[in-house]
Coordinates of C-alpha atoms in Angstrom, one line a residue:
Chain M
M784 CA -54.6 3.3 -29.1
I785 CA -53.3 3.5 -32.6
R786 CA -55.6 2.9 -35.4
A787 CA -54.6 2.3 -39.0
G788 CA -55.2 5.1 -41.4
E789 CA -57.4 5.3 -44.5
S790 CA -54.5 4.3 -46.7
V791 CA -54.3 0.8 -45.0
L792 CA -58.0 0.2 -45.6
R793 CA -57.7 1.1 -49.2
L794 CA -54.7 -1.1 -49.5
R795 CA -56.7 -4.0 -48.2
R796 CA -59.3 -3.8 -51.0
G797 CA -56.5 -3.6 -53.7
A798 CA -54.6 -6.5 -52.1
L799 CA -57.7 -8.7 -52.1
A800 CA -58.3 -7.9 -55.8
A801 CA -54.7 -8.7 -56.6
A802 CA -54.9 -11.9 -54.6
F803 CA -57.9 -13.2 -56.5
A804 CA -56.4 -12.3 -59.9
G805 CA -53.1 -13.9 -58.9
S806 CA -54.8 -17.1 -57.6
A807 CA -56.7 -17.5 -60.9
L808 CA -53.4 -17.1 -62.9
T809 CA -51.7 -19.5 -60.5
A810 CA -54.4 -22.1 -60.9
A811 CA -54.1 -21.7 -64.7
A812 CA -50.3 -22.0 -64.5
Y813 CA -50.7 -25.3 -62.5
W814 CA -52.1 -26.9 -65.7
L815 CA -50.2 -24.9 -68.3
D816 CA -46.7 -24.5 -66.8
R817 CA -46.4 -26.7 -63.8
P818 CA -42.6 -26.8 -63.1
S819 CA -42.4 -23.1 -63.6
I820 CA -45.2 -22.1 -61.2
F821 CA -43.6 -24.0 -58.3
Q822 CA -40.3 -22.2 -58.8
S823 CA -42.1 -18.9 -58.8
W824 CA -44.2 -19.8 -55.9
L825 CA -41.2 -20.9 -53.8
F826 CA -39.1 -17.8 -54.3
V827 CA -42.0 -15.4 -53.8
W828 CA -43.2 -17.2 -50.7
L829 CA -39.7 -17.1 -49.3
F830 CA -39.6 -13.4 -50.0
F831 CA -42.7 -12.7 -47.9
L832 CA -41.8 -15.3 -45.3
G833 CA -38.5 -13.5 -45.0
I834 CA -40.2 -10.2 -44.3
A835 CA -42.4 -11.7 -41.6
L836 CA -39.5 -13.6 -39.9
G837 CA -37.2 -10.6 -40.3
S838 CA -39.8 -8.4 -38.6
M839 CA -40.0 -10.9 -35.7
V840 CA -36.2 -10.8 -35.3
D841 CA -36.0 -7.0 -35.5
I842 CA -38.7 -6.7 -32.8
M843 CA -37.0 -9.2 -30.5
I844 CA -33.7 -7.3 -31.0
H845 CA -35.5 -4.1 -30.2
E846 CA -37.0 -5.5 -27.1
L847 CA -33.6 -6.4 -25.9
T848 CA -31.8 -3.2 -26.9
G849 CA -34.5 -0.6 -26.6
G850 CA -34.4 2.7 -28.5
A851 CA -36.9 5.3 -29.7
W852 CA -36.4 4.3 -33.3
G853 CA -38.2 1.0 -32.7
F854 CA -41.3 2.4 -31.1
A855 CA -41.8 4.7 -34.1
V856 CA -42.2 1.7 -36.4
R857 CA -43.5 -1.1 -34.2
P858 CA -47.1 -1.5 -35.5
P859 CA -46.2 -2.7 -39.1
A860 CA -43.5 -4.9 -37.7
E861 CA -45.8 -6.6 -35.2
A862 CA -48.5 -7.0 -37.9
A863 CA -45.9 -8.5 -40.3
M864 CA -44.9 -11.0 -37.6
A865 CA -48.6 -11.9 -36.9
T866 CA -48.9 -13.0 -40.6
L867 CA -46.9 -16.2 -40.0
P868 CA -49.9 -18.5 -39.8
V869 CA -51.1 -17.2 -43.2
L870 CA -47.7 -17.8 -44.6
A871 CA -47.8 -21.3 -43.4
L872 CA -51.1 -21.8 -45.3
L873 CA -49.6 -20.1 -48.4
G874 CA -46.7 -22.6 -48.2
L875 CA -48.9 -25.6 -48.4
P876 CA -49.2 -25.7 -52.2
L877 CA -45.5 -26.3 -52.4
A878 CA -46.1 -29.8 -51.0
L879 CA -47.7 -30.7 -54.3
G880 CA -44.5 -29.7 -56.2
L881 CA -41.6 -31.1 -54.3
G882 CA -40.9 -33.5 -57.1
D883 CA -40.8 -30.6 -59.6
L884 CA -38.5 -28.5 -57.3
Y885 CA -35.9 -30.7 -55.6
P886 CA -33.5 -33.0 -57.4
W887 CA -33.3 -35.4 -54.4
V888 CA -37.0 -36.4 -54.7
D889 CA -36.6 -38.4 -57.9
R890 CA -32.9 -39.2 -57.9
G891 CA -32.5 -39.8 -54.1
A892 CA -30.0 -38.1 -51.9
G893 CA -27.6 -41.1 -51.6
P894 CA -26.1 -41.4 -48.1
R895 CA -28.1 -38.4 -47.0
R896 CA -31.4 -40.1 -47.8
W897 CA -32.3 -40.3 -44.1
Y898 CA -32.4 -36.5 -43.9
L899 CA -33.4 -35.5 -47.4
N900 CA -36.7 -37.4 -48.1
I901 CA -40.2 -36.1 -48.5
A902 CA -41.5 -37.2 -45.1
A903 CA -38.6 -35.8 -43.1
F904 CA -38.7 -32.6 -45.2
E905 CA -42.4 -32.1 -44.5
I906 CA -42.1 -32.9 -40.8
R907 CA -39.2 -30.4 -40.4
A908 CA -41.2 -27.7 -42.2
V909 CA -44.1 -28.3 -39.8
V910 CA -41.7 -28.1 -36.8
Y911 CA -40.1 -24.8 -38.0
F912 CA -43.5 -23.2 -38.5
A913 CA -44.8 -24.5 -35.1
L914 CA -41.8 -23.0 -33.4
W915 CA -42.0 -19.7 -35.2
I916 CA -45.7 -19.3 -34.6
A917 CA -45.3 -20.3 -31.0
V918 CA -42.6 -17.6 -30.5
S919 CA -44.6 -14.9 -32.4
S920 CA -47.9 -15.6 -30.6
A921 CA -46.1 -15.6 -27.2
L922 CA -44.7 -12.2 -28.0
L923 CA -48.1 -10.9 -29.2
R924 CA -49.7 -12.3 -26.0
Y925 CA -47.3 -10.3 -23.9
W926 CA -48.3 -7.1 -25.5
R927 CA -52.0 -7.9 -25.3
A928 CA -51.5 -8.6 -21.6
G929 CA -50.0 -5.2 -21.4
A930 CA -53.1 -3.7 -22.9
T931 CA -55.1 -4.3 -19.8
N932 CA -52.4 -3.7 -17.2
A933 CA -49.4 -1.8 -18.6
E934 CA -47.7 -1.5 -15.3
S935 CA -47.5 -5.2 -14.7
L936 CA -46.1 -6.0 -18.1
P937 CA -43.5 -8.6 -17.1
R938 CA -40.4 -7.1 -18.6
R939 CA -37.9 -9.7 -17.5
A940 CA -40.0 -12.6 -18.8
L941 CA -40.5 -10.8 -22.1
R942 CA -36.7 -10.4 -22.4
R943 CA -36.1 -14.0 -21.6
L944 CA -38.6 -14.9 -24.3
C945 CA -36.8 -12.7 -26.8
V946 CA -33.5 -14.4 -26.0
V947 CA -35.0 -17.9 -26.4
G948 CA -36.9 -16.8 -29.5
L949 CA -33.7 -15.5 -31.2
L950 CA -31.9 -18.7 -30.4
I951 CA -34.8 -20.8 -31.8
Y952 CA -34.9 -18.6 -34.9
A953 CA -31.1 -18.9 -35.5
V954 CA -31.2 -22.7 -35.6
T955 CA -34.5 -23.2 -37.4
A956 CA -34.0 -20.4 -40.0
S957 CA -30.6 -21.8 -40.8
L958 CA -31.9 -25.4 -41.2
A959 CA -34.9 -24.1 -43.3
A960 CA -32.5 -22.2 -45.6
V961 CA -30.6 -25.5 -46.2
D962 CA -33.9 -27.5 -46.7
W963 CA -35.7 -25.0 -48.9
I964 CA -33.0 -23.3 -50.9
M965 CA -29.7 -25.0 -50.7
S966 CA -31.1 -28.5 -51.4
L967 CA -32.4 -27.1 -54.8
S968 CA -28.9 -27.8 -56.1
A969 CA -27.6 -31.3 -55.6
N970 CA -24.3 -31.5 -53.7
W971 CA -23.8 -27.8 -53.1
Y972 CA -22.8 -26.7 -49.6
S973 CA -21.9 -23.4 -48.0
T974 CA -21.6 -23.1 -44.3
G975 CA -22.4 -19.4 -44.3
F976 CA -25.6 -19.8 -46.3
G977 CA -28.0 -19.9 -43.4
L978 CA -26.5 -16.8 -42.0
L979 CA -26.8 -15.0 -45.3
I980 CA -30.5 -15.9 -45.6
M981 CA -31.1 -14.8 -42.0
V982 CA -29.4 -11.4 -42.5
G983 CA -31.4 -11.0 -45.8
Q984 CA -34.6 -11.7 -43.7
A985 CA -33.7 -9.2 -41.0
M986 CA -32.9 -6.6 -43.8
S987 CA -36.1 -7.1 -45.8
G988 CA -38.2 -7.2 -42.6
F989 CA -36.6 -3.9 -41.6
A990 CA -37.0 -2.3 -45.0
F991 CA -40.6 -3.3 -45.2
T992 CA -41.3 -2.1 -41.7
V993 CA -39.9 1.4 -42.4
A994 CA -41.4 1.7 -45.9
F995 CA -44.8 0.6 -44.6
A996 CA -44.6 2.8 -41.5
V997 CA -44.2 5.9 -43.7
F998 CA -46.8 4.8 -46.2
A999 CA -49.4 4.1 -43.5
G1000 CA -48.6 7.4 -41.7
Y1001 CA -47.0 6.0 -38.5
L1002 CA -43.8 7.9 -39.2
R1003 CA -44.1 11.1 -41.3
D1004 CA -42.0 14.1 -42.2
G1005 CA -42.3 16.8 -39.7
S1006 CA -43.8 14.8 -36.9
P1007 CA -42.0 15.2 -33.5
N1008 CA -38.6 13.4 -33.5
A1009 CA -39.2 12.2 -37.0
A1010 CA -35.8 13.4 -38.2
R1011 CA -33.9 11.8 -35.3
N1012 CA -35.9 8.5 -35.6
A1013 CA -35.3 8.4 -39.3
Q1014 CA -31.6 9.0 -38.8
D1015 CA -31.4 6.1 -36.4
L1016 CA -33.4 3.9 -38.8
G1017 CA -31.2 4.9 -41.7
N1018 CA -28.1 3.9 -39.7
L1019 CA -29.6 0.6 -38.9
L1020 CA -30.5 0.0 -42.5
L1021 CA -26.9 0.8 -43.4
T1022 CA -25.7 -1.7 -40.9
L1023 CA -28.0 -4.4 -42.3
V1024 CA -27.1 -3.9 -46.0
M1025 CA -23.4 -3.9 -45.1
L1026 CA -23.7 -7.1 -43.1
W1027 CA -25.6 -8.7 -46.0
A1028 CA -22.9 -7.6 -48.5
Y1029 CA -20.2 -8.8 -46.2
L1030 CA -21.7 -12.3 -45.9
A1031 CA -22.6 -12.6 -49.5
F1032 CA -19.1 -11.5 -50.6
T1033 CA -17.4 -13.8 -48.1
Q1034 CA -19.2 -16.8 -49.4
F1035 CA -18.4 -15.9 -52.9
L1036 CA -14.7 -15.2 -52.1
I1037 CA -14.2 -18.5 -50.3
I1038 CA -15.8 -20.6 -53.1
W1039 CA -14.1 -18.6 -55.8
A1040 CA -10.7 -19.0 -54.2
E1041 CA -11.0 -22.7 -53.5
D1042 CA -12.4 -23.3 -57.0
L1043 CA -13.6 -26.9 -56.4
P1044 CA -16.0 -28.4 -58.9
P1045 CA -19.0 -29.2 -56.6
D1046 CA -19.0 -25.7 -55.1
I1047 CA -18.1 -23.4 -57.9
G1048 CA -20.8 -24.9 -60.1
W1049 CA -23.4 -23.0 -58.2
Y1050 CA -21.8 -19.7 -59.2
I1051 CA -21.0 -20.8 -62.8
L1052 CA -24.7 -21.4 -63.3
R1053 CA -25.3 -17.9 -62.0
A1054 CA -22.5 -16.3 -64.1
E1055 CA -24.6 -16.7 -67.3
P1056 CA -24.7 -13.0 -68.6
R1057 CA -28.3 -12.3 -67.7
W1058 CA -28.1 -13.9 -64.3
R1059 CA -24.9 -12.1 -63.7
A1060 CA -26.5 -8.8 -64.7
L1061 CA -29.2 -9.5 -62.1
A1062 CA -26.6 -10.1 -59.5
I1063 CA -24.9 -6.8 -60.3
L1064 CA -28.3 -5.0 -60.2
V1065 CA -29.1 -6.6 -56.8
L1066 CA -25.7 -5.5 -55.5
A1067 CA -26.2 -2.0 -56.8
L1068 CA -29.7 -1.5 -55.3
Q1069 CA -29.3 -3.5 -52.1
F1070 CA -25.8 -2.3 -51.2
V1071 CA -24.1 0.5 -53.3
L1072 CA -27.2 2.8 -53.5
P1073 CA -28.1 2.6 -49.8
V1074 CA -24.4 3.2 -48.7
I1075 CA -24.1 6.2 -51.0
A1076 CA -27.5 7.6 -49.9
M1077 CA -26.6 7.2 -46.2
L1078 CA -23.5 9.3 -46.6
F1079 CA -25.9 12.3 -46.8
R1080 CA -27.3 13.3 -43.5
A1081 CA -30.2 15.2 -45.0
F1082 CA -31.3 12.0 -46.9
K1083 CA -31.3 10.0 -43.7
R1084 CA -33.3 12.5 -41.7
S1085 CA -36.2 12.5 -44.1
P1086 CA -38.7 9.6 -43.4
R1087 CA -40.1 9.9 -46.9
R1088 CA -36.8 9.5 -48.7
L1089 CA -35.7 6.7 -46.4
A1090 CA -39.0 4.9 -47.1
G1091 CA -38.3 5.2 -50.9
L1092 CA -34.9 3.7 -50.4
C1093 CA -36.3 0.9 -48.3
A1094 CA -38.8 0.2 -51.1
V1095 CA -35.9 -0.1 -53.6
V1096 CA -34.1 -2.5 -51.2
L1097 CA -37.2 -4.6 -51.0
V1098 CA -37.5 -4.9 -54.8
A1099 CA -33.8 -5.8 -55.0
H1100 CA -34.4 -8.5 -52.3
W1101 CA -37.2 -10.0 -54.4
G1102 CA -34.6 -10.1 -57.2
E1103 CA -32.0 -11.7 -54.9
L1104 CA -34.4 -14.6 -54.0
L1105 CA -35.2 -15.1 -57.7
W1106 CA -31.4 -15.3 -58.2
L1107 CA -31.0 -17.8 -55.4
V1108 CA -33.9 -20.1 -56.2
A1109 CA -34.5 -20.1 -60.0
P1110 CA -31.2 -20.6 -61.9
A1111 CA -31.3 -24.4 -61.2
A1112 CA -34.5 -24.6 -63.1
R1113 CA -33.8 -21.9 -65.7
P1114 CA -30.3 -22.8 -66.9
E1115 CA -30.9 -21.1 -70.2
G1116 CA -30.6 -17.8 -68.5
L1117 CA -32.6 -15.2 -66.6
A1118 CA -36.1 -14.7 -68.0
L1119 CA -38.9 -13.3 -66.0
R1120 CA -41.9 -15.6 -66.5
W1121 CA -45.6 -14.9 -66.2
T1122 CA -45.7 -17.3 -63.3
D1123 CA -43.4 -15.0 -61.3
L1124 CA -46.0 -12.2 -61.7
A1125 CA -48.9 -14.7 -60.8
A1126 CA -47.2 -15.9 -57.6
T1127 CA -46.3 -12.3 -56.6
L1128 CA -49.9 -11.1 -57.1
A1129 CA -51.3 -14.1 -55.3
I1130 CA -49.0 -14.4 -52.3
G1131 CA -48.4 -10.7 -52.0
G1132 CA -52.1 -10.0 -52.2
F1133 CA -53.2 -12.4 -49.6
W1134 CA -50.3 -11.4 -47.3
L1135 CA -51.0 -7.7 -47.6
A1136 CA -54.7 -8.2 -47.1
R1137 CA -54.0 -10.1 -43.9
L1138 CA -51.5 -7.6 -42.8
S1139 CA -53.8 -4.6 -43.3
A1140 CA -56.7 -6.5 -41.5
I1141 CA -54.4 -7.0 -38.5
L1142 CA -53.4 -3.3 -38.6
A1143 CA -57.1 -2.2 -38.8
Q1144 CA -57.7 -3.8 -35.4
P1145 CA -57.2 -1.4 -32.5
R1146 CA -54.0 -2.2 -30.7
L1147 CA -52.0 -1.2 -27.7
A1148 CA -49.8 1.8 -28.4
P1149 CA -46.2 0.6 -27.6
S1150 CA -45.5 2.2 -24.3
P1151 CA -41.9 2.2 -23.4
D1152 CA -41.6 1.5 -19.7
I1153 CA -37.9 1.2 -20.0
P1154 CA -35.8 4.3 -20.5
V1155 CA -35.9 5.2 -24.2
A1156 CA -32.3 5.8 -25.4
R1157 CA -31.3 7.4 -28.6
H1158 CA -29.0 5.2 -30.7
G1159 CA -26.7 6.4 -33.4
Chain L
M1382 CA -9.0 52.0 -22.3
K1383 CA -7.3 49.3 -24.4
N1384 CA -6.5 49.6 -28.0
A1385 CA -9.4 48.0 -29.9
S1386 CA -7.1 46.4 -32.5
N1387 CA -5.3 44.5 -29.7
L1388 CA -8.6 43.1 -28.4
Y1389 CA -9.5 39.5 -28.9
G1390 CA -13.0 39.8 -27.6
V1391 CA -15.2 40.4 -24.6
M1392 CA -15.9 37.4 -22.5
A1393 CA -18.7 36.6 -20.0
E1394 CA -18.8 33.8 -17.5
F1395 CA -22.0 32.0 -16.6
A1396 CA -22.9 29.5 -13.9
T1397 CA -25.4 27.3 -15.8
P1398 CA -25.6 25.9 -19.3
Q1399 CA -29.1 27.4 -19.7
A1400 CA -27.7 30.9 -19.0
L1401 CA -25.1 30.3 -21.7
L1402 CA -27.7 29.1 -24.2
D1403 CA -29.9 32.2 -23.4
A1404 CA -27.0 34.5 -23.7
V1405 CA -26.0 33.0 -27.1
A1406 CA -29.6 33.5 -28.4
R1407 CA -29.6 37.2 -27.1
C1408 CA -26.2 37.9 -28.7
R1409 CA -27.3 36.4 -32.0
S1410 CA -30.4 38.5 -32.1
A1411 CA -28.3 41.6 -31.2
S1412 CA -26.3 40.7 -34.3
F1413 CA -22.9 40.3 -32.9
A1414 CA -21.0 38.8 -35.8
K1415 CA -18.8 36.2 -34.2
L1416 CA -19.4 34.2 -31.0
E1417 CA -17.4 31.5 -29.3
A1418 CA -18.8 29.4 -26.5
F1419 CA -16.8 27.2 -24.0
A1420 CA -18.4 24.6 -21.8
P1421 CA -17.1 21.6 -19.8
F1422 CA -19.4 19.2 -21.7
S1423 CA -21.5 19.0 -24.8
I1424 CA -24.7 21.0 -24.4
D1425 CA -27.7 20.0 -26.5
G1426 CA -28.6 22.7 -28.9
L1427 CA -25.5 24.9 -28.4
P1428 CA -24.0 24.3 -31.8
E1429 CA -27.4 25.1 -33.5
A1430 CA -27.7 28.2 -31.3
L1431 CA -24.2 29.4 -32.4
G1432 CA -25.2 28.8 -36.0
F1433 CA -22.7 26.0 -36.3
T1434 CA -24.4 23.6 -38.6
R1435 CA -22.0 22.1 -41.1
N1436 CA -18.3 21.2 -41.0
R1437 CA -15.8 19.7 -43.4
V1438 CA -14.7 16.7 -41.4
P1439 CA -17.1 14.3 -43.3
L1440 CA -15.8 15.5 -46.7
V1441 CA -12.2 15.0 -45.5
T1442 CA -13.1 11.5 -44.2
L1443 CA -14.7 10.6 -47.5
I1444 CA -11.6 11.7 -49.5
G1445 CA -9.3 9.8 -47.1
G1446 CA -11.5 6.7 -47.5
L1447 CA -11.4 6.9 -51.3
L1448 CA -7.7 7.5 -51.3
G1449 CA -7.1 4.5 -49.0
G1450 CA -9.4 2.2 -51.1
I1451 CA -8.0 3.2 -54.5
G1452 CA -4.4 3.1 -53.2
G1453 CA -5.0 -0.3 -51.6
Y1454 CA -6.4 -1.7 -54.7
F1455 CA -3.7 -0.2 -56.9
M1456 CA -1.0 -1.6 -54.5
Q1457 CA -2.3 -5.2 -54.9
W1458 CA -2.9 -4.9 -58.6
Y1459 CA 0.6 -3.5 -59.2
S1460 CA 2.3 -6.2 -57.1
A1461 CA 0.3 -9.1 -58.4
V1462 CA 0.1 -8.2 -62.1
V1463 CA 3.0 -5.9 -62.9
D1464 CA 5.8 -6.2 -60.4
Y1465 CA 5.8 -9.9 -59.3
P1466 CA 3.3 -12.0 -61.2
I1467 CA 2.9 -15.6 -59.9
N1468 CA 0.6 -18.2 -61.4
A1469 CA -1.4 -19.5 -58.4
G1470 CA -3.3 -22.6 -59.6
G1471 CA -4.2 -21.0 -62.9
R1472 CA -6.2 -18.2 -61.4
P1473 CA -6.1 -14.8 -63.2
L1474 CA -3.3 -12.5 -62.0
H1475 CA -5.8 -9.7 -61.7
A1476 CA -7.7 -11.7 -59.0
W1477 CA -10.2 -8.9 -58.0
P1478 CA -12.2 -10.9 -55.5
A1479 CA -9.1 -11.6 -53.5
F1480 CA -8.2 -7.8 -53.5
I1481 CA -11.5 -6.7 -52.0
P1482 CA -10.9 -7.4 -48.3
A1483 CA -7.6 -5.5 -48.1
T1484 CA -9.0 -2.7 -50.2
F1485 CA -11.9 -2.4 -47.8
E1486 CA -9.5 -2.4 -44.8
L1487 CA -7.3 0.3 -46.3
A1488 CA -10.3 2.4 -47.1
V1489 CA -11.4 2.2 -43.5
L1490 CA -7.8 3.0 -42.4
G1491 CA -7.6 6.0 -44.8
A1492 CA -11.0 7.3 -43.6
A1493 CA -10.1 7.0 -39.9
L1494 CA -6.7 8.7 -40.3
A1495 CA -8.2 11.4 -42.4
A1496 CA -11.0 12.0 -39.9
F1497 CA -8.6 12.1 -36.9
F1498 CA -6.0 14.4 -38.5
G1499 CA -8.6 16.3 -40.5
F1500 CA -10.4 17.1 -37.3
L1501 CA -7.2 18.4 -35.7
A1502 CA -6.1 20.4 -38.7
L1503 CA -9.5 22.0 -39.4
N1504 CA -9.6 23.1 -35.7
G1505 CA -6.0 24.5 -35.9
L1506 CA -4.8 22.0 -33.4
P1507 CA -2.4 21.2 -31.7
R1508 CA -2.1 24.7 -30.3
L1509 CA -0.2 25.5 -27.2
R1510 CA -1.4 29.1 -26.5
H1511 CA -4.8 30.7 -27.1
P1512 CA -5.8 34.3 -26.1
V1513 CA -8.7 33.1 -24.0
F1514 CA -6.3 31.2 -21.7
D1515 CA -5.3 34.5 -20.2
A1516 CA -8.8 35.3 -19.0
P1517 CA -9.1 34.9 -15.2
D1518 CA -10.6 31.6 -14.0
F1519 CA -10.8 30.3 -17.6
D1520 CA -9.7 26.9 -16.4
L1521 CA -13.2 26.5 -15.0
A1522 CA -14.4 26.1 -18.6
S1523 CA -13.3 22.5 -18.3
R1524 CA -15.0 22.0 -14.9
S1525 CA -18.0 24.0 -13.8
R1526 CA -18.4 27.3 -15.6
F1527 CA -19.7 28.3 -19.1
F1528 CA -18.1 31.0 -21.1
L1529 CA -19.2 33.1 -24.0
C1530 CA -16.8 35.2 -26.0
V1531 CA -18.0 38.0 -28.3
R1532 CA -15.2 38.4 -30.8
A1533 CA -13.8 41.8 -31.7
Y1534 CA -14.5 41.5 -35.3
G1535 CA -14.7 44.2 -38.0
T1536 CA -14.2 48.0 -37.6
A1537 CA -17.6 48.6 -36.2
F1538 CA -17.0 46.6 -33.1
D1539 CA -17.6 48.6 -30.0
A1540 CA -16.0 46.9 -27.0
D1541 CA -17.8 49.1 -24.4
A1542 CA -21.2 48.4 -26.0
A1543 CA -20.5 44.7 -26.0
E1544 CA -19.5 44.8 -22.4
R1545 CA -22.6 46.7 -21.4
F1546 CA -24.8 44.2 -23.4
L1547 CA -23.1 41.2 -21.7
R1548 CA -23.6 42.7 -18.2
E1549 CA -27.4 42.8 -18.8
L1550 CA -27.4 39.0 -19.2
A1551 CA -26.6 38.6 -15.5
P1552 CA -23.2 36.8 -15.9
V1553 CA -20.9 35.9 -13.0
R1554 CA -18.5 38.4 -14.5
V1555 CA -17.4 40.1 -17.7
M1556 CA -13.8 40.6 -18.8
R1557 CA -11.8 41.7 -21.8
V1558 CA -9.5 39.3 -23.5
D1559 CA -6.3 40.5 -25.3
R1560 CA -4.7 38.9 -28.2

């Protein structure tokens, strides 16, 4: 059995306090600054949802590929995945603000009306969450079954579930990215957008998992194999940030090169000096800094330093979602609003409180009954 | 008795990787200055036991990658802006987004070439003859035996003492290797 440490229990008290303060601010913002709070709530909610979905993807990939690195950080990843029902609840307030968020609500979506209307949008959101929660709870059930009878843990069935789960995720997450983010701007399309969002989720889920595993003491400097596990985790982080940069740049290059009015408008809106500065900052913290840090073996092999880097990547990803979601509603330029803070405190507080409650329960230690290979 | 200055080193042959690892540890604690080990496959912990921790291949690779990337970007900038400017639909001549993919590819090419040739050059390869090739049965180093060579290094090297020391480690045999 692995039990969460004291730091997780302390975190839970702090998270609940933040959640209540954030909720009070959010409620006030609903009356004072209604369009703004929905923008903030949407991008912050997508940030935490991305961590939960990304953790689920990383776990499924680990179940299929194996490797000692994964078992070292599984508890926080599994807990993040188990927060999906809470994230579904935290997404409900957005239903009140669809008219404030999406241009197709008031103006209509023209010939795409059959797809982009409030009823279809809400039904799809329910279907996405039903599928994600079904996959994640099926995965959790397998591990709980293993708690009583580790030898009979059905490895083949679990692998099949992971394959099906990854396929379901690829389709639903791509559609959800179109519904929730792309449709914020009328008439803007990018075929690679779903993939870009999915890689961002896998990356932020991974960064959160590693940072939290070190914070909560699952992975610490000097513990057996810590250096080798940290090196494998560092190489995987490098892979994820490079994949993210590749997809983000490819989308930009294609749209920049074709230079067609409906597509390039999305980037022109984001080329306002302060939004552009945010884009450069995200690129620096989410790509350049990790790549340079990972050139140094000593950096990679220290769990504490790697966790610090992962925390930086997480903050940058919060900025990236702000950059993806908010410019349509803040054309005057980037300005952090108090509602951003309120939504981050509220959603982050409830989410972390739920996560630490899950981690505080006794759980099955991940027992690798497949050969544990070293990767990297 | 051979002339010490003509001696490359004293070599011992072992039957198992563990015997080689133990011998390396013993020789290191007996402060023999320079050791070389030969094995048919990579042995976990052998580089660390030999005190072989860092090498310069990563640095050479980084330099190769930087040269490839900078050279690739310069090539595109020079051809598009200076040497043969073409107006392509009103886009700027210095179209940096379009230069990035080729710059990246050339950085990877430069790094790969630098890593490959840097590895060869830093190891003094290719090399057709090496003194240890003259040791009897040394061809087994690429099949089933494990060799440790204590290099004749410095004026204080005592070949007889080295030979006696190596015999205590229960090797298959001990031999002297000439330059």
